[in-house]
Coordinates of C-alpha atoms in Angstrom, one line a residue:
X1242 CA 151.2 2.8 111.6
X1243 CA 154.3 4.9 112.1
X1244 CA 153.8 8.6 112.3
X1245 CA 154.4 10.5 109.2
X1246 CA 154.8 14.2 108.3
X1247 CA 155.3 16.0 105.0
X1248 CA 157.6 19.0 105.3
X1249 CA 158.9 21.9 103.0
X1250 CA 162.7 22.1 102.6
X1251 CA 162.7 25.5 104.5
X1252 CA 161.2 23.8 107.6
X1253 CA 163.5 20.7 107.5
X1254 CA 166.7 22.5 108.8
X1255 CA 164.9 24.1 111.7
X1256 CA 163.3 20.8 112.6
X1257 CA 166.7 19.0 112.7
X1258 CA 168.3 21.6 114.9
X1259 CA 165.6 21.8 117.5
X1260 CA 164.7 18.0 117.7
X1261 CA 168.0 16.3 116.8
X1262 CA 167.7 13.7 119.6
X1263 CA 164.2 12.9 119.0
X1264 CA 164.7 12.4 115.2
X1265 CA 167.7 10.2 115.5
X1266 CA 165.7 7.2 114.6
X1267 CA 163.7 8.9 111.9
X1268 CA 164.3 8.5 108.2
X1269 CA 164.0 11.4 105.7
X1270 CA 162.6 10.1 102.5
X1271 CA 162.1 12.1 99.3
X1272 CA 158.5 12.7 98.4
X1273 CA 156.7 15.2 96.1
X1274 CA 158.9 17.7 94.3
X1275 CA 159.8 20.5 96.8
X1276 CA 158.7 18.5 99.9
X1277 CA 160.3 15.9 102.2
X1278 CA 158.5 13.1 104.0
X1279 CA 159.4 12.4 107.6
X1280 CA 158.6 9.0 109.1
X1281 CA 159.9 6.9 112.0
X1282 CA 161.8 3.7 111.3
X1283 CA 160.0 2.2 114.3
X1284 CA 157.3 3.2 116.6
X1285 CA 158.8 5.5 119.2
X1286 CA 157.2 7.9 121.6
X1287 CA 159.4 10.9 121.0
X1288 CA 158.8 10.9 117.3
X1289 CA 155.1 10.6 117.8
X1290 CA 155.1 13.5 120.2
X1291 CA 157.3 15.6 117.9
X1292 CA 155.2 14.9 114.9
X1293 CA 152.0 15.6 116.7
X1294 CA 153.4 18.8 118.2
X1295 CA 154.8 20.0 114.9
X1296 CA 151.6 19.1 113.0
X1297 CA 149.4 21.1 115.5
X1298 CA 151.7 24.1 115.3
X1299 CA 151.8 24.1 111.5
X1300 CA 148.1 23.6 111.1
X1301 CA 147.3 26.4 113.6
X1302 CA 149.6 28.9 111.8
X1303 CA 148.2 27.9 108.4
X1304 CA 144.7 28.5 109.5
X1305 CA 145.4 31.9 111.0
X1306 CA 147.2 33.0 107.9
X1307 CA 144.4 31.8 105.7
X1308 CA 141.8 33.5 107.9
X1309 CA 143.7 36.7 107.8
X1310 CA 144.0 36.5 104.0
X1311 CA 140.3 35.8 103.7
X1312 CA 139.4 38.6 106.0
X1313 CA 141.4 41.1 104.1
X1314 CA 140.0 40.0 100.7
X1315 CA 136.5 40.2 102.1
X1316 CA 137.1 43.7 103.5
X1317 CA 138.5 44.9 100.2
X1318 CA 135.6 43.4 98.3
X1319 CA 133.0 45.0 100.6
X1320 CA 134.7 48.3 100.4
X1321 CA 134.9 48.2 96.6
X1322 CA 131.4 47.0 96.3
X1323 CA 130.0 49.7 98.7
X1324 CA 132.0 52.4 96.9
X1325 CA 130.8 51.3 93.5
X1326 CA 127.1 51.2 94.7
X1327 CA 127.4 54.6 96.3
X1328 CA 129.0 56.2 93.3
X1329 CA 126.5 54.6 91.0
X1330 CA 123.6 56.0 93.1
X1331 CA 125.1 59.5 93.2
X1332 CA 125.8 59.5 89.5
X1333 CA 122.5 58.0 88.7
X1334 CA 120.7 60.6 90.9
X1335 CA 122.6 63.5 89.2
X1336 CA 121.8 62.0 85.7
X1337 CA 118.1 61.2 86.3
X1338 CA 117.3 64.5 87.9
X1339 CA 119.0 66.6 85.2
X1340 CA 116.7 67.9 82.5
X1341 CA 119.4 67.4 79.9
X1342 CA 119.4 63.6 80.4
X1343 CA 118.4 61.8 77.2
X1344 CA 116.4 59.2 79.1
X1345 CA 113.6 61.7 79.6
X1346 CA 113.0 62.1 75.9
X1347 CA 114.0 58.7 74.6
X1348 CA 112.8 56.4 77.4
X1349 CA 110.2 58.1 79.6
X1350 CA 108.0 59.6 76.9
X1351 CA 107.9 56.5 74.6
X1352 CA 107.2 54.4 77.7
X1353 CA 104.2 56.5 78.7
X1354 CA 102.8 56.3 75.2
X1355 CA 103.3 52.6 75.1
X1356 CA 101.8 52.0 78.5
X1357 CA 98.8 54.3 78.0
X1358 CA 96.9 54.3 74.8
X1359 CA 94.7 57.2 75.9
X1360 CA 96.7 60.5 75.8
X1361 CA 94.9 61.9 78.8
X1362 CA 95.7 58.9 80.9
X1363 CA 99.4 59.2 80.0
X1364 CA 99.3 62.9 80.8
X1365 CA 97.8 62.2 84.2
X1366 CA 100.4 59.4 85.0
X1367 CA 103.2 61.7 84.1
X1368 CA 101.8 64.5 86.2
X1369 CA 101.4 62.2 89.2
X1370 CA 104.9 60.9 88.8
X1371 CA 106.4 64.4 88.6
X1372 CA 104.5 65.4 91.7
X1373 CA 105.7 62.4 93.6
X1374 CA 109.3 62.8 92.6
X1375 CA 109.2 66.5 93.6
X1376 CA 107.9 65.6 97.1
X1377 CA 110.9 63.3 97.5
X1378 CA 113.4 65.7 96.1
X1379 CA 114.0 63.4 93.1
X1380 CA 112.4 65.6 90.4
X1381 CA 114.2 66.7 87.2
X1382 CA 115.7 70.1 87.4
X1383 CA 117.9 72.4 85.3
X1384 CA 121.4 71.9 86.8
X1385 CA 123.4 73.9 84.2
X1386 CA 122.4 77.3 85.7
X1387 CA 123.1 78.8 82.3
X1388 CA 120.5 81.5 82.9
X1389 CA 122.8 83.3 85.4
X1390 CA 124.8 84.6 82.5
X1391 CA 121.9 86.9 81.6
X1392 CA 122.2 86.4 77.9
X1393 CA 118.5 85.5 77.6
X1394 CA 117.1 87.8 80.4
X1395 CA 114.1 90.0 79.5
X1396 CA 112.2 92.6 81.3
X1397 CA 108.4 92.0 81.6
X1398 CA 105.9 93.8 83.9
X1399 CA 108.8 95.4 85.7
X1400 CA 110.4 92.0 86.5
X1401 CA 113.7 90.9 85.0
X1402 CA 113.0 87.4 83.9
X1403 CA 115.8 84.8 83.6
X1404 CA 114.7 83.8 80.1
X1405 CA 111.8 84.4 77.7
X1406 CA 110.4 80.8 77.7
X1407 CA 107.2 79.8 79.4
X1408 CA 104.8 76.9 79.6
X1409 CA 101.1 77.1 78.6
X1410 CA 98.1 76.2 80.7
X1411 CA 96.8 72.7 80.2
X1412 CA 100.0 71.1 81.4
X1413 CA 99.1 71.7 85.0
X1414 CA 95.3 72.2 85.0
X1415 CA 94.8 72.1 88.8
X1416 CA 98.0 73.9 90.0
X1417 CA 99.4 70.6 91.4
X1418 CA 103.0 71.1 90.4
X1419 CA 103.9 74.7 89.6
X1420 CA 107.2 74.4 91.6
X1421 CA 108.2 71.3 89.8
X1422 CA 107.5 72.9 86.4
X1423 CA 109.5 76.0 87.4
X1424 CA 112.4 73.8 88.2
X1425 CA 112.5 72.6 84.5
X1426 CA 113.8 76.0 83.5
X1427 CA 111.0 78.2 82.2
X1428 CA 110.7 81.7 83.5
X1429 CA 106.9 81.7 83.4
X1430 CA 104.5 78.8 84.3
X1431 CA 100.8 79.1 83.5
X1432 CA 98.4 76.9 85.5
X1433 CA 94.7 76.4 85.1
X1434 CA 92.2 77.2 83.8
X1435 CA 90.1 77.6 86.9
X1436 CA 86.3 78.0 86.9
X1437 CA 84.1 79.2 89.8
X1438 CA 82.4 75.9 90.4
X1439 CA 84.0 72.5 89.7
X1440 CA 83.1 70.9 86.4
X1441 CA 84.1 67.7 84.7
X1442 CA 84.5 69.0 81.2
X1443 CA 83.5 66.9 78.2
X1444 CA 83.1 63.1 78.3
X1445 CA 86.1 60.9 77.7
X1446 CA 87.9 60.1 75.5
X1447 CA 88.7 63.7 74.7
X1448 CA 92.4 63.8 73.9
X1449 CA 94.0 62.1 70.8
X1450 CA 97.6 62.0 69.5
X1451 CA 98.8 62.5 66.0
X1452 CA 102.4 61.1 66.5
X1453 CA 103.5 61.6 62.9
X1454 CA 102.6 65.3 63.2
X1455 CA 103.7 65.6 66.8
X1456 CA 100.3 67.1 67.4
X1457 CA 97.2 66.7 69.6
X1458 CA 93.5 67.2 69.4
X1459 CA 91.7 67.8 72.6
X1460 CA 88.2 68.8 73.7
X1461 CA 88.7 68.9 77.5
X1462 CA 86.0 71.5 77.9
X1463 CA 87.9 73.3 80.8
X1464 CA 87.7 70.5 83.3
X1465 CA 88.4 72.1 86.7
X1466 CA 88.3 71.4 90.4
X1467 CA 87.0 74.9 91.0
X1468 CA 88.7 78.2 91.9
X1469 CA 88.4 77.6 95.6
X1470 CA 90.2 74.2 95.5
X1471 CA 93.0 75.8 93.4
X1472 CA 93.3 78.7 95.8
X1473 CA 93.5 76.3 98.8
X1474 CA 96.3 74.4 97.1
X1475 CA 98.3 77.5 96.2
X1476 CA 97.8 78.9 99.7
X1477 CA 99.2 75.6 101.2
X1478 CA 102.2 75.9 98.8
X1479 CA 102.8 79.5 99.9
X1480 CA 102.6 78.7 103.6
X1481 CA 105.1 75.8 103.2
X1482 CA 107.4 78.2 101.5
X1483 CA 106.9 80.7 104.4
X1484 CA 107.7 78.0 106.9
X1485 CA 110.9 77.0 105.0
X1486 CA 112.1 80.6 104.9
X1487 CA 111.5 81.0 108.7
X1488 CA 108.4 83.2 108.6
X1489 CA 106.1 80.7 110.2
X1490 CA 103.1 78.9 108.8
X1491 CA 100.1 81.0 109.9
X1492 CA 98.2 83.8 108.3
X1493 CA 100.6 86.4 109.3
X1494 CA 103.5 84.6 107.7
X1495 CA 101.4 84.1 104.6
X1496 CA 100.6 87.8 104.4
X1497 CA 104.3 88.7 104.8
X1498 CA 105.2 86.6 101.8
X1499 CA 102.3 88.1 99.8
X1500 CA 103.6 91.6 100.7
X1501 CA 107.0 90.8 99.3
X1502 CA 109.1 90.5 102.5
X1503 CA 110.8 87.3 101.1
X1504 CA 112.0 89.3 98.0
X1505 CA 110.4 86.9 95.5
X1506 CA 107.2 87.3 93.4
X1507 CA 104.3 86.1 95.5
X1508 CA 103.1 83.7 92.7
X1509 CA 106.1 81.9 91.5
X1510 CA 108.1 82.2 94.8
X1511 CA 111.2 82.1 92.7
X1512 CA 113.3 85.1 91.9
X1513 CA 113.4 85.9 88.2
X1514 CA 110.3 83.9 87.4
X1515 CA 106.5 84.4 87.4
X1516 CA 103.4 82.2 87.7
X1517 CA 100.3 82.9 85.7
X1518 CA 96.8 81.6 86.7
X1519 CA 94.2 81.2 84.0
X1520 CA 90.5 81.8 84.8
X1521 CA 87.4 81.0 82.8
X1522 CA 83.6 80.9 83.1
X1523 CA 81.6 77.8 83.9
X1524 CA 80.1 76.0 80.9
X1525 CA 76.6 76.1 82.4
X1526 CA 76.7 79.9 82.8
X1527 CA 74.2 81.4 80.2
X1528 CA 76.1 82.6 77.1
X1529 CA 73.8 85.6 76.7
X1530 CA 74.0 86.9 80.3
X1531 CA 77.1 89.1 80.3
X1532 CA 76.7 90.1 83.9
X1533 CA 76.7 86.4 85.0
X1534 CA 79.7 85.7 82.9
X1535 CA 81.5 88.7 84.3
X1536 CA 80.8 87.5 87.8
X1537 CA 82.2 84.1 86.9
X1538 CA 85.6 85.7 86.0
X1539 CA 85.5 88.1 89.0
X1540 CA 84.8 85.2 91.4
X1541 CA 87.9 83.4 90.2
X1542 CA 90.0 86.5 90.4
X1543 CA 88.9 87.3 93.9
X1544 CA 89.9 83.7 95.0
X1545 CA 93.2 83.5 93.0
X1546 CA 94.6 86.9 92.4
X1547 CA 96.7 87.2 95.5
X1548 CA 98.5 83.9 94.8
X1549 CA 99.4 84.7 91.2
X1550 CA 101.7 87.1 89.4
X1551 CA 99.6 87.2 86.2
X1552 CA 95.9 86.6 85.8
X1553 CA 95.0 85.2 82.3
X1554 CA 91.5 85.7 81.1
X1555 CA 90.6 82.7 78.8
X1556 CA 88.0 83.7 76.2
X1557 CA 89.4 81.5 73.4
X1558 CA 88.9 77.8 74.4
X1559 CA 87.3 76.1 71.4
X1560 CA 85.7 73.4 73.6
X1561 CA 83.4 75.5 75.6
X1562 CA 80.2 76.5 73.8
X1563 CA 79.9 80.3 73.3
X1564 CA 83.2 81.2 74.9
X1565 CA 84.8 82.5 71.8
X1566 CA 81.8 84.8 71.2
X1567 CA 83.1 86.8 74.2
X1568 CA 86.0 88.1 72.0
X1569 CA 83.6 90.6 70.5
X1570 CA 84.4 94.2 71.5
X1571 CA 81.5 95.0 73.9
X1572 CA 81.4 91.9 76.0
X1573 CA 85.2 91.5 76.1
X1574 CA 85.6 95.1 77.2
X1575 CA 83.1 94.6 80.0
X1576 CA 84.7 91.4 81.2
X1577 CA 88.2 92.7 81.1
X1578 CA 87.4 95.9 82.9
X1579 CA 85.8 93.9 85.7
X1580 CA 88.7 91.6 85.9
X1581 CA 91.2 94.4 86.1
X1582 CA 89.3 96.1 88.9
X1583 CA 89.1 92.8 90.8
X1584 CA 92.8 92.2 90.4
X1585 CA 93.6 95.6 91.7
X1586 CA 91.7 94.7 94.9
X1587 CA 93.9 91.7 95.7
X1588 CA 94.7 91.5 99.4
X1589 CA 98.4 92.3 99.2
X1590 CA 100.6 95.3 98.6
X1591 CA 101.0 94.6 94.9
X1592 CA 98.4 93.6 92.4
X1593 CA 98.8 91.0 89.7
X1594 CA 98.9 92.0 86.0
X1595 CA 96.1 90.9 83.7
X1596 CA 96.4 89.4 80.2
X1597 CA 93.7 88.1 77.9
X1598 CA 94.2 84.9 75.9
X1599 CA 92.9 85.1 72.3
X1600 CA 92.1 82.6 69.6
X1601 CA 94.2 82.1 66.5
X1602 CA 91.0 81.6 64.5
X1603 CA 89.7 85.1 65.2
X1604 CA 92.2 86.6 62.8
X1605 CA 90.1 88.9 60.5
X1606 CA 91.2 92.5 60.5
X1607 CA 87.9 93.5 62.2
X1608 CA 88.2 90.9 64.9
X1609 CA 91.8 91.7 65.7
X1610 CA 91.2 95.4 65.9
X1611 CA 88.2 94.8 68.1
X1612 CA 90.3 92.8 70.6
X1613 CA 93.0 95.5 70.6
X1614 CA 90.4 98.1 71.2
X1615 CA 89.0 96.2 74.2
X1616 CA 92.5 95.7 75.5
X1617 CA 93.2 99.5 75.5
X1618 CA 89.8 100.5 76.9
X1619 CA 89.9 98.0 79.7
X1620 CA 93.4 98.6 81.0
X1621 CA 94.6 95.0 80.4
X1622 CA 98.4 94.7 80.5
X1623 CA 98.9 92.3 77.6
X1624 CA 97.7 89.6 75.2
X1625 CA 98.5 85.9 74.9
X1626 CA 98.3 85.3 71.2
X1627 CA 97.4 81.8 70.3
X1628 CA 95.4 78.8 71.5
X1629 CA 94.3 75.5 69.9
X1630 CA 92.6 75.9 66.5
X1631 CA 89.3 74.4 65.2
X1632 CA 90.5 74.7 61.7
X1633 CA 91.8 71.6 59.8
X1634 CA 93.0 73.1 56.5
X1635 CA 96.7 73.6 55.9
X1636 CA 97.7 71.3 58.8
X1637 CA 99.1 68.5 56.7
X1638 CA 101.9 69.2 54.3
X1639 CA 101.0 68.6 50.6
X1640 CA 101.8 65.1 49.5
X1641 CA 101.9 63.7 53.0
X1642 CA 99.5 60.8 53.8
X1643 CA 98.4 60.2 57.3
X1644 CA 98.1 56.7 58.8
X1645 CA 94.5 55.5 58.8
X1646 CA 94.2 55.9 62.6
X1647 CA 95.5 59.5 62.6
X1648 CA 93.3 60.4 59.6
X1649 CA 90.3 59.3 61.7
X1650 CA 91.6 61.3 64.7
X1651 CA 91.9 64.4 62.6
X1652 CA 88.2 64.4 62.1
X1653 CA 87.5 64.6 65.8
X1654 CA 86.0 67.8 67.1
X1655 CA 88.2 69.9 69.3
X1656 CA 91.2 72.1 69.3
X1657 CA 94.4 71.1 67.4
X1658 CA 97.8 72.0 68.7
X1659 CA 101.1 71.2 67.0
X1660 CA 104.1 72.5 65.1
X1661 CA 101.9 73.4 62.1
X1662 CA 100.5 76.4 63.9
X1663 CA 103.8 78.2 64.1
X1664 CA 103.6 80.3 60.9
X1665 CA 100.1 81.4 61.9
X1666 CA 101.4 82.4 65.4
X1667 CA 104.2 84.5 64.0
X1668 CA 101.8 86.3 61.6
X1669 CA 99.3 87.0 64.4
X1670 CA 102.0 88.3 66.7
X1671 CA 103.2 90.8 64.1
X1672 CA 99.7 92.0 63.6
X1673 CA 98.9 92.4 67.3
X1674 CA 102.2 94.1 67.9
X1675 CA 101.5 96.7 65.1
X1676 CA 97.9 97.4 66.2
X1677 CA 98.7 97.5 69.9
X1678 CA 101.5 99.9 69.2
X1679 CA 99.2 102.1 67.1
X1680 CA 96.9 102.3 70.1
X1681 CA 99.7 103.8 72.2
X1682 CA 99.2 107.1 70.2
X1683 CA 95.4 107.2 70.0
X1684 CA 93.7 109.8 72.1
X1685 CA 92.3 108.6 75.4
X1686 CA 88.8 107.4 74.9
X1687 CA 86.0 109.5 76.5
X1688 CA 83.4 106.8 76.3
X1689 CA 83.0 103.4 74.8
X1690 CA 81.0 104.8 71.9
X1691 CA 83.4 107.6 71.0
X1692 CA 86.5 105.4 71.3
X1693 CA 85.5 102.6 69.1
X1694 CA 88.5 101.3 67.2
X1695 CA 86.6 100.6 64.0
X1696 CA 88.6 99.7 60.9
X1697 CA 86.4 102.0 58.9
X1698 CA 87.0 105.0 61.1
X1699 CA 90.7 105.1 62.1
X1700 CA 91.5 107.3 65.1
X1701 CA 93.4 110.4 64.0
X1702 CA 94.8 113.0 66.5
X1703 CA 93.8 116.2 64.8
X1704 CA 94.2 118.5 67.7
X1705 CA 90.8 120.1 66.9
X1706 CA 88.0 120.5 69.4
X1707 CA 84.8 118.6 68.7
X1708 CA 82.6 120.6 66.3
X1709 CA 79.1 121.2 67.7
X1710 CA 77.7 122.0 64.3
X1711 CA 79.0 119.1 62.3
X1712 CA 77.9 115.5 62.6
X1713 CA 80.8 113.1 63.3
X1714 CA 79.5 110.7 60.6
X1715 CA 79.6 113.5 58.0
X1716 CA 83.0 114.9 59.0
X1717 CA 85.6 112.8 57.2
X1718 CA 89.2 112.3 58.2
X1719 CA 90.3 114.3 55.1
X1720 CA 88.2 117.3 56.3
X1721 CA 89.9 117.2 59.7
X1722 CA 93.3 117.0 58.2
X1723 CA 92.6 119.9 55.8
X1724 CA 91.3 122.0 58.7
X1725 CA 94.4 121.3 60.7
X1726 CA 96.6 122.4 57.8
X1727 CA 94.7 125.6 57.3
X1728 CA 94.7 126.4 61.0
X1729 CA 98.5 125.9 61.2
X1730 CA 99.1 128.0 58.1
X1731 CA 97.0 130.8 59.5
X1732 CA 98.8 130.8 62.9
X1733 CA 102.3 130.5 61.5
X1734 CA 104.7 133.4 62.4
X1735 CA 107.7 134.6 60.6
X1736 CA 110.7 132.5 61.3
X1737 CA 113.0 134.8 63.4
X1738 CA 115.1 134.4 66.6
X1739 CA 112.3 136.1 68.7
X1740 CA 109.7 133.7 67.4
X1741 CA 111.9 130.7 68.0
X1742 CA 112.7 131.7 71.5
X1743 CA 109.0 132.3 72.3
X1744 CA 108.1 128.9 70.8
X1745 CA 110.7 127.1 73.0
X1746 CA 109.5 128.9 76.1
X1747 CA 105.9 127.8 75.6
X1748 CA 105.7 124.1 74.7
X1749 CA 102.3 122.6 74.1
X1750 CA 102.8 119.8 76.6
X1751 CA 105.5 120.0 79.2
X1752 CA 106.9 116.5 79.9
X1753 CA 109.7 115.6 82.3
X1754 CA 112.8 114.9 80.3
X1755 CA 112.7 111.2 81.2
X1756 CA 109.2 110.8 79.7
X1757 CA 109.8 112.9 76.6
X1758 CA 110.4 110.6 73.6
X1759 CA 112.2 113.5 71.9
X1760 CA 114.5 114.3 74.8
X1761 CA 118.1 113.1 74.8
X1762 CA 118.4 113.6 78.5
X1763 CA 118.7 110.4 80.5
X1764 CA 117.9 109.9 84.2
X1765 CA 119.0 107.3 86.6
X1766 CA 116.5 104.7 87.8
X1767 CA 116.5 106.2 91.2
X1768 CA 115.3 109.5 89.8
X1769 CA 112.4 107.9 88.0
X1770 CA 109.7 107.1 90.5
X1771 CA 107.0 104.5 89.8
X1772 CA 103.9 105.8 88.2
X1773 CA 101.8 104.3 91.0
X1774 CA 102.8 103.1 94.4
X1775 CA 100.1 100.4 94.4
X1776 CA 101.9 97.9 92.2
X1777 CA 105.3 96.3 92.3
X1778 CA 105.4 96.5 88.5
X1779 CA 104.8 100.2 88.1
X1780 CA 107.8 101.8 86.5
X1781 CA 108.8 104.3 84.0
X1782 CA 110.4 103.2 80.7
X1783 CA 114.1 103.0 80.9
X1784 CA 116.1 105.5 78.9
X1785 CA 117.1 102.9 76.3
X1786 CA 113.5 101.7 75.8
X1787 CA 111.7 105.0 75.6
X1788 CA 108.6 105.2 73.5
X1789 CA 109.3 106.0 69.9
X1790 CA 107.9 109.1 68.3
X1791 CA 105.0 108.9 65.8
X1792 CA 107.5 108.8 63.0
X1793 CA 109.3 105.8 64.6
X1794 CA 110.3 103.0 62.2
X1795 CA 107.9 100.1 61.7
X1796 CA 108.3 96.9 63.7
X1797 CA 110.0 95.3 60.7
X1798 CA 112.8 97.8 61.0
X1799 CA 113.6 97.1 64.6
X1800 CA 117.3 96.2 65.1
X1801 CA 118.1 92.5 64.5
X1802 CA 119.3 91.7 68.0
X1803 CA 117.5 88.4 69.0
X1804 CA 115.9 89.9 72.0
X1805 CA 115.7 93.6 70.9
X1806 CA 112.0 93.2 70.1
X1807 CA 111.2 92.4 73.7
X1808 CA 109.6 95.6 75.2
X1809 CA 110.0 97.0 78.6
X1810 CA 106.5 97.5 80.0
X1811 CA 104.7 98.9 82.9
X1812 CA 101.4 97.8 84.3
X1813 CA 99.3 101.0 85.0
X1814 CA 99.3 104.5 83.7
X1815 CA 97.9 107.6 85.5
X1816 CA 97.0 109.1 82.2
X1817 CA 95.8 107.7 78.8
X1818 CA 97.3 110.5 76.7
X1819 CA 99.5 109.3 73.9
X1820 CA 102.7 110.4 75.5
X1821 CA 102.2 108.3 78.7
X1822 CA 100.5 105.1 77.4
X1823 CA 102.7 102.1 77.9
X1824 CA 103.4 99.4 75.4
X1825 CA 101.3 96.2 75.9
X1826 CA 103.0 92.9 76.4
X1827 CA 102.5 89.9 74.1
X1828 CA 103.1 86.3 74.9
X1829 CA 103.1 83.9 71.9
X1830 CA 102.0 80.3 72.0
X1831 CA 101.3 77.8 69.2
X1832 CA 103.7 75.5 67.4
X1833 CA 106.9 76.6 69.0
X1834 CA 109.2 73.6 69.2
X1835 CA 112.8 74.8 69.0
X1836 CA 115.1 77.8 69.8
X1837 CA 115.1 79.3 66.3
X1838 CA 111.3 79.5 66.4
X1839 CA 111.4 81.0 69.9
X1840 CA 113.7 83.8 68.6
X1841 CA 111.5 84.3 65.6
X1842 CA 108.3 85.0 67.7
X1843 CA 110.4 87.3 70.0
X1844 CA 111.6 89.3 67.0
X1845 CA 108.0 89.5 65.7
X1846 CA 107.1 91.4 68.8
X1847 CA 106.4 88.9 71.6
X1848 CA 108.1 89.1 75.0
X1849 CA 107.7 85.4 76.0
X1850 CA 107.4 82.2 73.9
X1851 CA 105.2 79.6 75.5
X1852 CA 105.3 75.9 74.8
X1853 CA 102.9 73.1 75.3
X1854 CA 102.9 70.3 72.7
X1855 CA 106.6 70.3 72.4
X1856 CA 106.9 69.6 76.1
X1857 CA 104.5 66.8 75.9
X1858 CA 106.3 65.1 73.0
X1859 CA 109.9 65.8 74.0
X1860 CA 109.8 65.5 77.8
X1861 CA 111.0 67.5 80.7
X1862 CA 114.2 68.6 79.0
X1863 CA 112.4 70.6 76.3
X1864 CA 112.9 74.0 77.9
X1865 CA 116.6 73.5 78.5
X1866 CA 117.0 72.3 74.9
X1867 CA 115.2 75.3 73.5
X1868 CA 117.3 77.7 75.5
X1869 CA 120.5 76.1 74.4
X1870 CA 119.3 76.3 70.8
X1871 CA 118.5 80.0 71.2
X1872 CA 122.0 80.6 72.5
X1873 CA 123.5 78.6 69.6
X1874 CA 121.5 80.6 67.1
X1875 CA 122.5 83.9 68.6
X1876 CA 126.2 82.9 68.4
X1877 CA 125.7 81.9 64.8
X1878 CA 124.2 85.3 63.9
X1879 CA 127.1 87.1 65.4

């Protein structure tokens, strides 16, 4: 068959010019629209050669052009796909690791509840996941850095905290993830509780949800791996921090961090934040052996004090038999005194502060006053008001009917925690604030017997010496007051310039101007040395937070600034006279779920609002949300 070639019109002219002789005998016939068909009228060698040559050249050029086109498209697709994948991974990482991401509340929490019917199993799964993510650097963290504005900062134990929000013990029972919890935004993280010996706690199941009430009932029974195991874990954490900061990883490096050379608290290892460690007694320690119980607490403090910023003495767990009986004045005073002494012996330049965690169920006037009395006599630095409650009345709103399953759960023995405890928490905070402040002006106790803070015998500073001829039980407060009035009337001098000058030159108690509550003189922070050089939190009250006089307004008349109720405190005092006693700190926990409630407990007299159940139900973004709500509420009030 004669050779044949199909050509485009643009190629035909060039072909005719270059191969005119060879194509003399070829016929150009019309073909498809836009193409011409070239074929020989007869078989001839030249045409065959030309056609073959032209065909090869055309096919080669076409293939190269197509290959180049395909290569460019492929490269563009690969670049676009790689960029899209990389961008998606970066944005996904930033989103997932941000505490403000809604996925934590609306996907993660419901998924855990769906996968694990047992609440404790779900909690353990969440804890393990958070621990694993932190080890990979993929943990949720607060990215907004809104605390740097200082609008929520508060001074506690001499530290300026970034905010007044903390997490309660129970979230991290074994101190496995304090760093991961601190990254979520709170200024205080409480871990524990730790017992001297490991104990399993109560049998499972021991935790139940009440989803309609956003509450829990638990009877863990202080399950603990033991104080030594927790201390080893915290020591490893501190040494890894020392290595990261270039101090090394041996004992010398550890001690340098403990002594404050890194410029961060030795417990939290984060500037502007603190870590509290809760301690308790073993369940098998005899309830009637106060010395054995005291040794339980002291053992835990000796093991854990140097790795903590705050030691929390738990005498309020409802799930350990006999523990709440320790809130009576005499045993509580003995235990707290021993704990304070052990904390001061911590092997570092500074010693941790000590707080006691009290039950919301011990709320009678006698019980509260007894706890306050023990706090002042033992030298404890503050009180954590609130824990789970054994009471079941007033938990469910009138007219609300629980689902059958939750109604059965409500009958379980154990401590209840949930939003319904909030009003009780606020009420208790106000009472503790008032009674603790009253104790600031009581005379220094000379002995446990003579300093009993009995509600039937209020302490009154009369200024009179003890009468050797009159029995204290017979001498009434009215008699002392009347004697004081008569004494002052008899010693009064005529009001004249000479008498006034003499009075001013001989004050009853000479106080430095910075310590006098009646002085208008202010002094710089550099001129106000610490009361004791043995503690990093020893400090004098700043001039704008001086102790009020005895005629100071009641707590209800404190200015309405959202954080104005937060006191400046110091840990130790070289004297227990009324003019140098320092205000005790209160942390509030129980039912706090939003920013408005956090502000309310702060205004009631607390320094820190701690959360637990809200974090379990709302996920890792709860702290960030509460702080944002606090700021919004503060702007609204302005």
